[in-house]
PDB file of C-alpha atoms and ligand atoms in Angstrom:
ATOM      1  CA  MET A   1     -15.349 -44.467   3.055  1.00 44.00           C
ATOM      2  CA  ASN A   2     -13.763 -41.457   4.712  1.00 51.00           C
ATOM      3  CA  PRO A   3     -15.419 -38.378   3.169  1.00 56.00           C
ATOM      4  CA  ILE A   4     -12.510 -36.081   4.036  1.00 74.00           C
ATOM      5  CA  SER A   5      -9.342 -37.269   2.390  1.00 95.00           C
ATOM      6  CA  TYR A   6      -5.931 -36.598   3.867  1.00 98.00           C
ATOM      7  CA  ARG A   7      -4.260 -33.370   2.789  1.00 98.00           C
ATOM      8  CA  GLY A   8      -0.772 -32.615   4.012  1.00 98.00           C
ATOM      9  CA  ARG A   9       1.670 -29.868   3.156  1.00 98.00           C
ATOM     10  CA  LEU A  10       5.339 -29.069   2.872  1.00 98.00           C
ATOM     11  CA  ALA A  11       5.894 -25.443   3.837  1.00 98.00           C
ATOM     12  CA  PRO A  12       9.561 -24.538   3.355  1.00 97.00           C
ATOM     13  CA  SER A  13      10.894 -20.980   3.519  1.00 96.00           C
ATOM     14  CA  PRO A  14      13.518 -20.012   0.915  1.00 97.00           C
ATOM     15  CA  THR A  15      15.746 -18.360   3.503  1.00 94.00           C
ATOM     16  CA  GLY A  16      18.597 -20.872   3.301  1.00 94.00           C
ATOM     17  CA  TYR A  17      19.467 -24.351   2.047  1.00 94.00           C
ATOM     18  CA  LEU A  18      17.460 -27.245   3.440  1.00 94.00           C
ATOM     19  CA  HIS A  19      19.276 -29.387   5.981  1.00 91.00           C
ATOM     20  CA  VAL A  20      18.861 -32.876   7.375  1.00 91.00           C
ATOM     21  CA  GLY A  21      16.260 -31.671   9.899  1.00 90.00           C
ATOM     22  CA  HIS A  22      14.033 -30.368   7.122  1.00 93.00           C
ATOM     23  CA  ALA A  23      14.568 -33.565   5.164  1.00 93.00           C
ATOM     24  CA  ARG A  24      13.391 -35.614   8.113  1.00 92.00           C
ATOM     25  CA  THR A  25      10.245 -33.528   8.602  1.00 94.00           C
ATOM     26  CA  PHE A  26       9.387 -33.350   4.907  1.00 96.00           C
ATOM     27  CA  TRP A  27      10.030 -37.034   4.354  1.00 94.00           C
ATOM     28  CA  THR A  28       7.791 -37.894   7.328  1.00 94.00           C
ATOM     29  CA  ALA A  29       5.084 -35.608   5.950  1.00 97.00           C
ATOM     30  CA  CYS A  30       5.236 -37.311   2.541  1.00 96.00           C
ATOM     31  CA  GLU A  31       5.202 -40.781   4.099  1.00 95.00           C
ATOM     32  CA  ARG A  32       2.118 -39.918   6.125  1.00 96.00           C
ATOM     33  CA  ALA A  33       0.332 -38.565   3.069  1.00 97.00           C
ATOM     34  CA  ARG A  34       1.245 -41.688   1.074  1.00 96.00           C
ATOM     35  CA  ALA A  35       0.183 -44.031   3.896  1.00 96.00           C
ATOM     36  CA  ASN A  36      -3.175 -42.275   4.037  1.00 96.00           C
ATOM     37  CA  GLY A  37      -3.652 -42.233   0.269  1.00 97.00           C
ATOM     38  CA  GLY A  38      -3.672 -38.443   0.525  1.00 98.00           C
ATOM     39  CA  THR A  39      -2.624 -35.357  -1.370  1.00 98.00           C
ATOM     40  CA  MET A  40       0.567 -33.425  -0.656  1.00 98.00           C
ATOM     41  CA  ILE A  41       0.749 -29.690  -1.201  1.00 98.00           C
ATOM     42  CA  LEU A  42       3.933 -27.669  -1.606  1.00 98.00           C
ATOM     43  CA  ARG A  43       3.531 -24.149  -0.272  1.00 98.00           C
ATOM     44  CA  ILE A  44       6.439 -21.751  -0.343  1.00 98.00           C
ATOM     45  CA  GLU A  45       6.582 -19.488   2.705  1.00 97.00           C
ATOM     46  CA  ASP A  46       8.355 -16.516   1.180  1.00 97.00           C
ATOM     47  CA  LEU A  47       6.896 -13.623   3.152  1.00 96.00           C
ATOM     48  CA  ASP A  48      10.113 -12.371   4.679  1.00 91.00           C
ATOM     49  CA  HIS A  49      11.453 -10.377   1.695  1.00 89.00           C
ATOM     50  CA  SER A  50      14.622  -9.448   3.489  1.00 91.00           C
ATOM     51  CA  ARG A  51      15.697 -13.094   3.996  1.00 92.00           C
ATOM     52  CA  CYS A  52      14.260 -14.942   0.958  1.00 95.00           C
ATOM     53  CA  ARG A  53      16.502 -15.455  -2.066  1.00 96.00           C
ATOM     54  CA  PRO A  54      15.716 -16.902  -5.527  1.00 96.00           C
ATOM     55  CA  GLU A  55      18.615 -19.378  -5.376  1.00 96.00           C
ATOM     56  CA  PHE A  56      17.189 -20.873  -2.175  1.00 96.00           C
ATOM     57  CA  LEU A  57      13.822 -21.266  -3.890  1.00 97.00           C
ATOM     58  CA  SER A  58      15.241 -23.223  -6.819  1.00 97.00           C
ATOM     59  CA  ALA A  59      17.294 -25.297  -4.382  1.00 97.00           C
ATOM     60  CA  ILE A  60      14.096 -26.256  -2.506  1.00 97.00           C
ATOM     61  CA  TYR A  61      12.624 -27.929  -5.606  1.00 98.00           C
ATOM     62  CA  GLU A  62      15.853 -29.753  -6.318  1.00 97.00           C
ATOM     63  CA  ASP A  63      16.552 -30.871  -2.765  1.00 96.00           C
ATOM     64  CA  LEU A  64      13.003 -32.028  -2.059  1.00 97.00           C
ATOM     65  CA  ALA A  65      12.971 -34.086  -5.250  1.00 96.00           C
ATOM     66  CA  TRP A  66      16.405 -35.510  -4.400  1.00 95.00           C
ATOM     67  CA  ILE A  67      15.283 -36.844  -1.016  1.00 94.00           C
ATOM     68  CA  GLY A  68      12.206 -38.384  -2.637  1.00 95.00           C
ATOM     69  CA  CYS A  69       9.412 -35.970  -1.734  1.00 97.00           C
ATOM     70  CA  THR A  70       6.576 -35.636  -4.216  1.00 97.00           C
ATOM     71  CA  TRP A  71       3.574 -33.331  -4.261  1.00 98.00           C
ATOM     72  CA  GLN A  72       0.442 -32.981  -6.310  1.00 98.00           C
ATOM     73  CA  GLU A  73      -0.278 -29.271  -5.811  1.00 98.00           C
ATOM     74  CA  GLY A  74       2.252 -26.468  -5.698  1.00 98.00           C
ATOM     75  CA  PRO A  75       3.672 -23.393  -7.430  1.00 98.00           C
ATOM     76  CA  ASP A  76       5.252 -25.580 -10.128  1.00 97.00           C
ATOM     77  CA  CYS A  77       2.186 -27.728 -10.909  1.00 97.00           C
ATOM     78  CA  GLY A  78      -0.778 -25.558  -9.876  1.00 98.00           C
ATOM     79  CA  GLY A  79      -3.877 -26.831  -8.132  1.00 98.00           C
ATOM     80  CA  PRO A  80      -7.316 -25.782  -6.923  1.00 98.00           C
ATOM     81  CA  PHE A  81      -6.009 -23.566  -4.094  1.00 98.00           C
ATOM     82  CA  ALA A  82      -3.413 -21.561  -6.035  1.00 98.00           C
ATOM     83  CA  PRO A  83      -1.427 -19.427  -5.601  1.00 98.00           C
ATOM     84  CA  TYR A  84       0.933 -21.588  -3.556  1.00 98.00           C
ATOM     85  CA  LEU A  85       3.498 -18.859  -2.940  1.00 98.00           C
ATOM     86  CA  GLN A  86       2.694 -16.893   0.198  1.00 98.00           C
ATOM     87  CA  SER A  87       4.056 -13.704  -1.376  1.00 97.00           C
ATOM     88  CA  GLN A  88       1.060 -13.859  -3.750  1.00 98.00           C
ATOM     89  CA  ARG A  89      -1.580 -14.416  -1.080  1.00 98.00           C
ATOM     90  CA  GLN A  90      -1.570 -11.028   0.629  1.00 97.00           C
ATOM     91  CA  ASP A  91      -5.327 -10.483   0.096  1.00 98.00           C
ATOM     92  CA  PHE A  92      -6.207 -13.604   2.102  1.00 98.00           C
ATOM     93  CA  TYR A  93      -4.060 -12.452   5.025  1.00 98.00           C
ATOM     94  CA  ARG A  94      -5.391  -8.910   4.899  1.00 98.00           C
ATOM     95  CA  ALA A  95      -8.971 -10.208   5.032  1.00 98.00           C
ATOM     96  CA  ALA A  96      -8.119 -12.301   8.097  1.00 98.00           C
ATOM     97  CA  LEU A  97      -6.476  -9.295   9.791  1.00 98.00           C
ATOM     98  CA  SER A  98      -9.613  -7.213   9.158  1.00 98.00           C
ATOM     99  CA  ARG A  99     -11.729  -9.898  10.785  1.00 98.00           C
ATOM    100  CA  LEU A 100      -9.474 -10.015  13.837  1.00 98.00           C
ATOM    101  CA  GLN A 101      -9.551  -6.217  14.065  1.00 98.00           C
ATOM    102  CA  ALA A 102     -13.350  -6.135  13.775  1.00 98.00           C
ATOM    103  CA  SER A 103     -13.776  -8.816  16.443  1.00 97.00           C
ATOM    104  CA  GLY A 104     -11.359  -7.051  18.821  1.00 96.00           C
ATOM    105  CA  HIS A 105      -8.893  -9.970  19.010  1.00 98.00           C
ATOM    106  CA  VAL A 106      -5.933  -7.775  18.041  1.00 98.00           C
ATOM    107  CA  TYR A 107      -4.603  -4.392  19.107  1.00 97.00           C
ATOM    108  CA  PRO A 108      -2.015  -1.991  17.676  1.00 96.00           C
ATOM    109  CA  CYS A 109       1.415  -2.224  19.259  1.00 96.00           C
ATOM    110  CA  TYR A 110       4.272   0.260  18.850  1.00 95.00           C
ATOM    111  CA  CYS A 111       6.962  -1.750  20.631  1.00 92.00           C
ATOM    112  CA  SER A 112      10.008  -2.965  18.754  1.00 87.00           C
ATOM    113  CA  ARG A 113      11.587  -6.308  19.642  1.00 81.00           C
ATOM    114  CA  GLN A 114      14.308  -4.316  21.420  1.00 82.00           C
ATOM    115  CA  ASP A 115      11.663  -2.499  23.507  1.00 82.00           C
ATOM    116  CA  VAL A 116      10.175  -5.842  24.519  1.00 80.00           C
ATOM    117  CA  LEU A 117      13.542  -7.317  25.457  1.00 76.00           C
ATOM    118  CA  ARG A 118      14.459  -4.181  27.397  1.00 75.00           C
ATOM    119  CA  VAL A 119      11.328  -4.475  29.525  1.00 72.00           C
ATOM    120  CA  LEU A 120      11.802  -8.200  30.062  1.00 69.00           C
ATOM    121  CA  GLY A 121      15.494  -8.046  30.852  1.00 66.00           C
ATOM    122  CA  ALA A 122      16.000 -11.543  29.359  1.00 54.00           C
ATOM    123  CA  PRO A 123      14.449 -13.541  26.546  1.00 48.00           C
ATOM    124  CA  HIS A 124      11.807 -16.119  27.415  1.00 48.00           C
ATOM    125  CA  GLU A 125      13.303 -19.608  27.660  1.00 48.00           C
ATOM    126  CA  GLY A 126      12.502 -22.244  25.085  1.00 51.00           C
ATOM    127  CA  ASP A 127      10.605 -20.184  22.546  1.00 57.00           C
ATOM    128  CA  ASP A 128      11.654 -17.756  19.853  1.00 68.00           C
ATOM    129  CA  GLU A 129       9.155 -15.033  20.640  1.00 79.00           C
ATOM    130  CA  PRO A 130       9.710 -13.156  23.917  1.00 85.00           C
ATOM    131  CA  LEU A 131       6.736 -13.064  26.267  1.00 92.00           C
ATOM    132  CA  TYR A 132       5.145  -9.712  25.550  1.00 94.00           C
ATOM    133  CA  PRO A 133       5.010  -7.571  28.717  1.00 93.00           C
ATOM    134  CA  GLY A 134       1.717  -5.928  27.719  1.00 93.00           C
ATOM    135  CA  THR A 135       3.040  -2.397  27.207  1.00 92.00           C
ATOM    136  CA  CYS A 136       0.535  -1.537  24.437  1.00 95.00           C
ATOM    137  CA  ARG A 137      -2.266  -3.858  25.553  1.00 95.00           C
ATOM    138  CA  PRO A 138      -5.379  -1.686  25.917  1.00 94.00           C
ATOM    139  CA  ASP A 139      -6.497  -1.286  29.501  1.00 89.00           C
ATOM    140  CA  PRO A 140     -10.244  -0.640  29.707  1.00 82.00           C
ATOM    141  CA  ASP A 141      -9.791   1.126  33.078  1.00 85.00           C
ATOM    142  CA  GLY A 142      -6.757   3.198  32.184  1.00 84.00           C
ATOM    143  CA  PRO A 143      -6.225   6.229  29.971  1.00 82.00           C
ATOM    144  CA  PRO A 144      -5.861   5.541  26.227  1.00 79.00           C
ATOM    145  CA  ARG A 145      -2.244   5.057  25.239  1.00 80.00           C
ATOM    146  CA  PRO A 146      -0.695   7.903  23.259  1.00 81.00           C
ATOM    147  CA  VAL A 147      -0.081   7.024  19.623  1.00 85.00           C
ATOM    148  CA  PRO A 148       3.542   7.784  18.665  1.00 86.00           C
ATOM    149  CA  ALA A 149       3.557  10.267  15.769  1.00 88.00           C
ATOM    150  CA  GLY A 150       4.656   8.935  12.398  1.00 89.00           C
ATOM    151  CA  ARG A 151       4.978   5.304  13.514  1.00 90.00           C
ATOM    152  CA  LYS A 152       3.007   2.402  12.082  1.00 94.00           C
ATOM    153  CA  PRO A 153       1.908  -0.261  14.558  1.00 96.00           C
ATOM    154  CA  HIS A 154       2.278  -4.020  14.556  1.00 96.00           C
ATOM    155  CA  TRP A 155      -0.979  -5.822  15.274  1.00 97.00           C
ATOM    156  CA  ARG A 156      -0.831  -8.143  18.240  1.00 97.00           C
ATOM    157  CA  PHE A 157      -3.215 -10.942  19.175  1.00 98.00           C
ATOM    158  CA  ARG A 158      -4.420 -10.706  22.754  1.00 98.00           C
ATOM    159  CA  ALA A 159      -3.682 -14.039  24.427  1.00 98.00           C
ATOM    160  CA  PRO A 160      -6.351 -15.069  26.949  1.00 98.00           C
ATOM    161  CA  ASP A 161      -4.212 -15.021  30.109  1.00 97.00           C
ATOM    162  CA  GLY A 162      -4.397 -18.178  32.175  1.00 98.00           C
ATOM    163  CA  ARG A 163      -6.226 -20.218  29.595  1.00 98.00           C
ATOM    164  CA  THR A 164      -4.829 -23.660  28.838  1.00 98.00           C
ATOM    165  CA  VAL A 165      -4.692 -24.500  25.158  1.00 98.00           C
ATOM    166  CA  SER A 166      -4.485 -28.252  24.717  1.00 98.00           C
ATOM    167  CA  PHE A 167      -4.348 -30.643  21.808  1.00 98.00           C
ATOM    168  CA  VAL A 168      -3.412 -34.232  21.099  1.00 98.00           C
ATOM    169  CA  ASP A 169      -0.354 -34.460  18.900  1.00 98.00           C
ATOM    170  CA  ALA A 170      -0.376 -37.488  16.589  1.00 97.00           C
ATOM    171  CA  HIS A 171       3.242 -38.224  17.505  1.00 96.00           C
ATOM    172  CA  LEU A 172       3.811 -36.764  20.976  1.00 96.00           C
ATOM    173  CA  GLY A 173       0.393 -37.245  22.578  1.00 97.00           C
ATOM    174  CA  SER A 174      -1.323 -34.742  24.882  1.00 98.00           C
ATOM    175  CA  GLN A 175       0.072 -31.228  24.897  1.00 98.00           C
ATOM    176  CA  ALA A 176      -0.971 -28.228  26.967  1.00 98.00           C
ATOM    177  CA  PHE A 177       0.272 -24.634  26.980  1.00 98.00           C
ATOM    178  CA  VAL A 178      -0.924 -21.773  29.143  1.00 98.00           C
ATOM    179  CA  ALA A 179      -1.590 -18.402  27.532  1.00 98.00           C
ATOM    180  CA  GLY A 180       0.199 -15.574  29.317  1.00 96.00           C
ATOM    181  CA  CYS A 181       2.751 -18.045  30.662  1.00 96.00           C
ATOM    182  CA  ASP A 182       4.078 -20.309  27.889  1.00 96.00           C
ATOM    183  CA  PHE A 183       3.393 -17.616  25.311  1.00 96.00           C
ATOM    184  CA  GLY A 184       2.064 -14.086  25.391  1.00 96.00           C
ATOM    185  CA  ASP A 185       0.338 -11.641  23.049  1.00 97.00           C
ATOM    186  CA  PHE A 186       1.843 -12.369  19.649  1.00 96.00           C
ATOM    187  CA  VAL A 187       2.282 -10.357  16.469  1.00 96.00           C
ATOM    188  CA  VAL A 188      -0.039 -11.236  13.583  1.00 97.00           C
ATOM    189  CA  TRP A 189       0.864  -8.287  11.351  1.00 97.00           C
ATOM    190  CA  ARG A 190       4.182  -6.468  11.233  1.00 94.00           C
ATOM    191  CA  ASN A 191       4.531  -2.734  10.904  1.00 94.00           C
ATOM    192  CA  ASP A 192       6.306  -3.191   7.556  1.00 93.00           C
ATOM    193  CA  ASP A 193       2.971  -4.542   6.287  1.00 94.00           C
ATOM    194  CA  VAL A 194       3.918  -8.218   6.322  1.00 95.00           C
ATOM    195  CA  PRO A 195       1.679 -10.812   7.992  1.00 96.00           C
ATOM    196  CA  SER A 196       3.408 -12.900  10.631  1.00 95.00           C
ATOM    197  CA  TYR A 197       4.143 -16.592  10.208  1.00 96.00           C
ATOM    198  CA  GLN A 198       1.397 -17.409  12.749  1.00 97.00           C
ATOM    199  CA  LEU A 199      -1.344 -15.668  10.806  1.00 98.00           C
ATOM    200  CA  ALA A 200      -0.231 -16.692   7.302  1.00 98.00           C
ATOM    201  CA  VAL A 201       0.125 -20.351   8.209  1.00 98.00           C
ATOM    202  CA  VAL A 202      -3.338 -20.556   9.768  1.00 98.00           C
ATOM    203  CA  VAL A 203      -5.004 -18.717   6.890  1.00 98.00           C
ATOM    204  CA  ASP A 204      -3.295 -20.957   4.329  1.00 98.00           C
ATOM    205  CA  ASP A 205      -3.705 -24.285   6.113  1.00 98.00           C
ATOM    206  CA  ALA A 206      -7.421 -23.507   6.459  1.00 98.00           C
ATOM    207  CA  ALA A 207      -7.840 -22.221   2.884  1.00 98.00           C
ATOM    208  CA  MET A 208      -5.952 -25.210   1.440  1.00 98.00           C
ATOM    209  CA  ARG A 209      -8.060 -27.633   3.522  1.00 98.00           C
ATOM    210  CA  ILE A 210      -5.032 -29.195   5.176  1.00 98.00           C
ATOM    211  CA  THR A 211      -6.079 -32.076   7.428  1.00 98.00           C
ATOM    212  CA  GLU A 212      -2.708 -32.758   9.077  1.00 98.00           C
ATOM    213  CA  VAL A 213       0.266 -30.472   9.668  1.00 98.00           C
ATOM    214  CA  VAL A 214       3.597 -32.282  10.022  1.00 98.00           C
ATOM    215  CA  ARG A 215       6.411 -30.054  11.269  1.00 96.00           C
ATOM    216  CA  GLY A 216       9.274 -29.795  13.724  1.00 94.00           C
ATOM    217  CA  GLU A 217       8.901 -30.008  17.479  1.00 94.00           C
ATOM    218  CA  ASP A 218      10.266 -26.461  17.816  1.00 92.00           C
ATOM    219  CA  LEU A 219       6.833 -25.256  16.693  1.00 95.00           C
ATOM    220  CA  LEU A 220       4.806 -26.909  19.476  1.00 96.00           C
ATOM    221  CA  VAL A 221       4.149 -23.626  21.298  1.00 96.00           C
ATOM    222  CA  SER A 222       3.260 -21.994  18.004  1.00 97.00           C
ATOM    223  CA  THR A 223       0.590 -24.620  17.537  1.00 98.00           C
ATOM    224  CA  ALA A 224      -1.073 -23.345  20.717  1.00 98.00           C
ATOM    225  CA  ARG A 225      -1.016 -19.790  19.337  1.00 98.00           C
ATOM    226  CA  GLN A 226      -2.391 -21.000  16.041  1.00 98.00           C
ATOM    227  CA  LEU A 227      -5.240 -22.896  17.719  1.00 98.00           C
ATOM    228  CA  LEU A 228      -6.334 -19.569  19.234  1.00 98.00           C
ATOM    229  CA  LEU A 229      -6.261 -18.013  15.778  1.00 98.00           C
ATOM    230  CA  TYR A 230      -8.395 -20.828  14.352  1.00 98.00           C
ATOM    231  CA  GLU A 231     -10.886 -20.182  17.114  1.00 98.00           C
ATOM    232  CA  ALA A 232     -10.903 -16.410  16.556  1.00 98.00           C
ATOM    233  CA  LEU A 233     -11.320 -16.872  12.798  1.00 98.00           C
ATOM    234  CA  GLU A 234     -13.931 -19.596  13.307  1.00 98.00           C
ATOM    235  CA  GLY A 235     -11.940 -22.172  11.365  1.00 97.00           C
ATOM    236  CA  THR A 236     -11.493 -25.897  11.973  1.00 97.00           C
ATOM    237  CA  PRO A 237      -7.914 -26.735  12.939  1.00 98.00           C
ATOM    238  CA  PRO A 238      -6.073 -29.648  11.323  1.00 98.00           C
ATOM    239  CA  GLN A 239      -4.427 -32.488  13.249  1.00 98.00           C
ATOM    240  CA  PHE A 240      -0.802 -31.965  14.219  1.00 98.00           C
ATOM    241  CA  TYR A 241       2.226 -34.258  14.099  1.00 97.00           C
ATOM    242  CA  HIS A 242       5.430 -32.748  15.474  1.00 97.00           C
ATOM    243  CA  CYS A 243       8.666 -34.446  14.432  1.00 93.00           C
ATOM    244  CA  PRO A 244      11.756 -34.725  16.625  1.00 88.00           C
ATOM    245  CA  LEU A 245      14.463 -32.256  15.721  1.00 85.00           C
ATOM    246  CA  VAL A 246      17.789 -33.357  14.333  1.00 83.00           C
ATOM    247  CA  ARG A 247      20.646 -32.121  16.519  1.00 80.00           C
ATOM    248  CA  ASP A 248      24.361 -31.696  15.982  1.00 75.00           C
ATOM    249  CA  GLU A 249      27.060 -33.378  18.075  1.00 75.00           C
ATOM    250  CA  ALA A 250      26.721 -30.735  20.785  1.00 77.00           C
ATOM    251  CA  GLY A 251      22.969 -31.345  20.997  1.00 77.00           C
ATOM    252  CA  VAL A 252      22.129 -28.051  19.307  1.00 79.00           C
ATOM    253  CA  ARG A 253      19.262 -28.275  16.859  1.00 80.00           C
ATOM    254  CA  LEU A 254      20.257 -27.920  13.234  1.00 76.00           C
ATOM    255  CA  ALA A 255      19.670 -24.547  11.665  1.00 72.00           C
ATOM    256  CA  LYS A 256      20.226 -23.209   8.190  1.00 68.00           C
ATOM    257  CA  ARG A 257      23.610 -21.914   9.342  1.00 69.00           C
ATOM    258  CA  HIS A 258      24.898 -25.514   9.870  1.00 76.00           C
ATOM    259  CA  ALA A 259      26.416 -25.699   6.397  1.00 75.00           C
ATOM    260  CA  ALA A 260      27.811 -29.196   6.924  1.00 73.00           C
ATOM    261  CA  ALA A 261      24.321 -30.622   7.407  1.00 85.00           C
ATOM    262  CA  ASN A 262      22.777 -29.060   4.349  1.00 91.00           C
ATOM    263  CA  LEU A 263      21.511 -31.451   1.745  1.00 94.00           C
ATOM    264  CA  ARG A 264      23.507 -29.952  -1.132  1.00 93.00           C
ATOM    265  CA  HIS A 265      26.724 -30.340   0.795  1.00 91.00           C
ATOM    266  CA  LEU A 266      25.931 -33.957   1.696  1.00 92.00           C
ATOM    267  CA  ARG A 267      24.979 -34.733  -1.891  1.00 93.00           C
ATOM    268  CA  GLU A 268      28.253 -33.250  -3.130  1.00 93.00           C
ATOM    269  CA  GLN A 269      30.059 -35.470  -0.644  1.00 91.00           C
ATOM    270  CA  GLY A 270      28.472 -38.512  -2.239  1.00 93.00           C
ATOM    271  CA  ARG A 271      25.808 -39.298   0.352  1.00 92.00           C
ATOM    272  CA  THR A 272      22.668 -40.879  -1.019  1.00 92.00           C
ATOM    273  CA  PRO A 273      19.101 -39.958  -0.036  1.00 91.00           C
ATOM    274  CA  MET A 274      18.791 -43.440   1.476  1.00 88.00           C
ATOM    275  CA  GLN A 275      21.809 -42.845   3.742  1.00 87.00           C
ATOM    276  CA  ILE A 276      20.323 -39.540   4.836  1.00 86.00           C
ATOM    277  CA  ARG A 277      16.973 -41.168   5.610  1.00 81.00           C
ATOM    278  CA  ASP A 278      18.578 -44.077   7.442  1.00 76.00           C
ATOM    279  CA  GLY A 279      20.697 -41.933   9.686  1.00 69.00           C
ATOM    280  CA  TRP A 280      18.750 -38.880  10.790  1.00 60.00           C
ATOM    281  CA  VAL A 281      20.890 -38.744  13.880  1.00 48.00           C
ATOM    282  CA  ASP A 282      24.469 -38.421  12.733  1.00 43.00           C
ATOM    283  CA  SER A 283      27.396 -36.096  13.187  1.00 41.00           C
ATOM    284  CA  TYR A 284      27.340 -33.048  11.000  1.00 43.00           C
TER     285      TYR A 284
HETATM  286  N1  LIG B   1       7.911 -22.020   6.838  1.00 84.95           N
HETATM  287  C1  LIG B   1       7.907 -22.547   8.166  1.00 84.95           C
HETATM  288  C2  LIG B   1       9.299 -23.055   8.484  1.00 84.95           C
HETATM  289  O1  LIG B   1      10.073 -23.289   7.555  1.00 84.95           O
HETATM  290  C3  LIG B   1       6.892 -23.664   8.248  1.00 84.95           C
HETATM  291  C4  LIG B   1       6.485 -24.030   9.591  1.00 84.95           C
HETATM  292  C5  LIG B   1       5.248 -24.921   9.561  1.00 84.95           C
HETATM  293  O2  LIG B   1       5.348 -26.022   9.017  1.00 84.95           O
HETATM  294  O3  LIG B   1       4.225 -24.490  10.035  1.00 84.95           O
HETATM  295  O4  LIG B   1       9.653 -23.172   9.637  1.00 84.95           O
END
């Protein structure tokens, strides 16, 4: 008998209505948990106060249930690793930040996103986070950087330049990303006192004993960043399964702004969950 039973998670953010791309990922996650006789956890990723809205949160419960997702632990039903709302887990993230600070894996950074883009001239292709040019990275041979008065820093993880981070994805096979090239030093704590997605997701997946993370292919590079965080925090990473993205007619991946592909809209138009599941690739 396998002593470690399968634990998967659904980790939606209430920043918009769920669309067909989310449905595909969440349905796949639930199918994999069911096939493995495992437990599914619902965790709400509501850290970005400026973008989260209560109506999106209630829609998540409704839409997930409508497409046939079920879970055994979550904000609505409790469980041994509560709370399941990230907005209530600040202490866990703060403890992880302190560990990264104490071990020297992170450094304070005073650059805004605009500063970074100005230095780079153009955003980095294929990933959401621009490759950090190293402006605030401490240089052991140089003078200490002046601390701008009255400004709070972000905390940035120092990526080990040139190191290849590899893993075997359960769907896509071998993956490899080079630190300092495919991704750079990344923010783990924002200067408005909010942990970044990268840090929160690692802390929670580890704390909730997740054994497999199922999510969209757009997060492949983030997985490499997160593997470095697991290492720095001395945690055991889960397995990963990255799902293909659902694209619109022009080949652009669906986003929350594609109103026509959102599940509420499709439901109102009379589509059934079965039709949605049978036709992930469709015109929206
Ligand atoms: N809240 C994240 C999202 O909606 C979850 C990503 C993940 O599964 O790690 O994109």
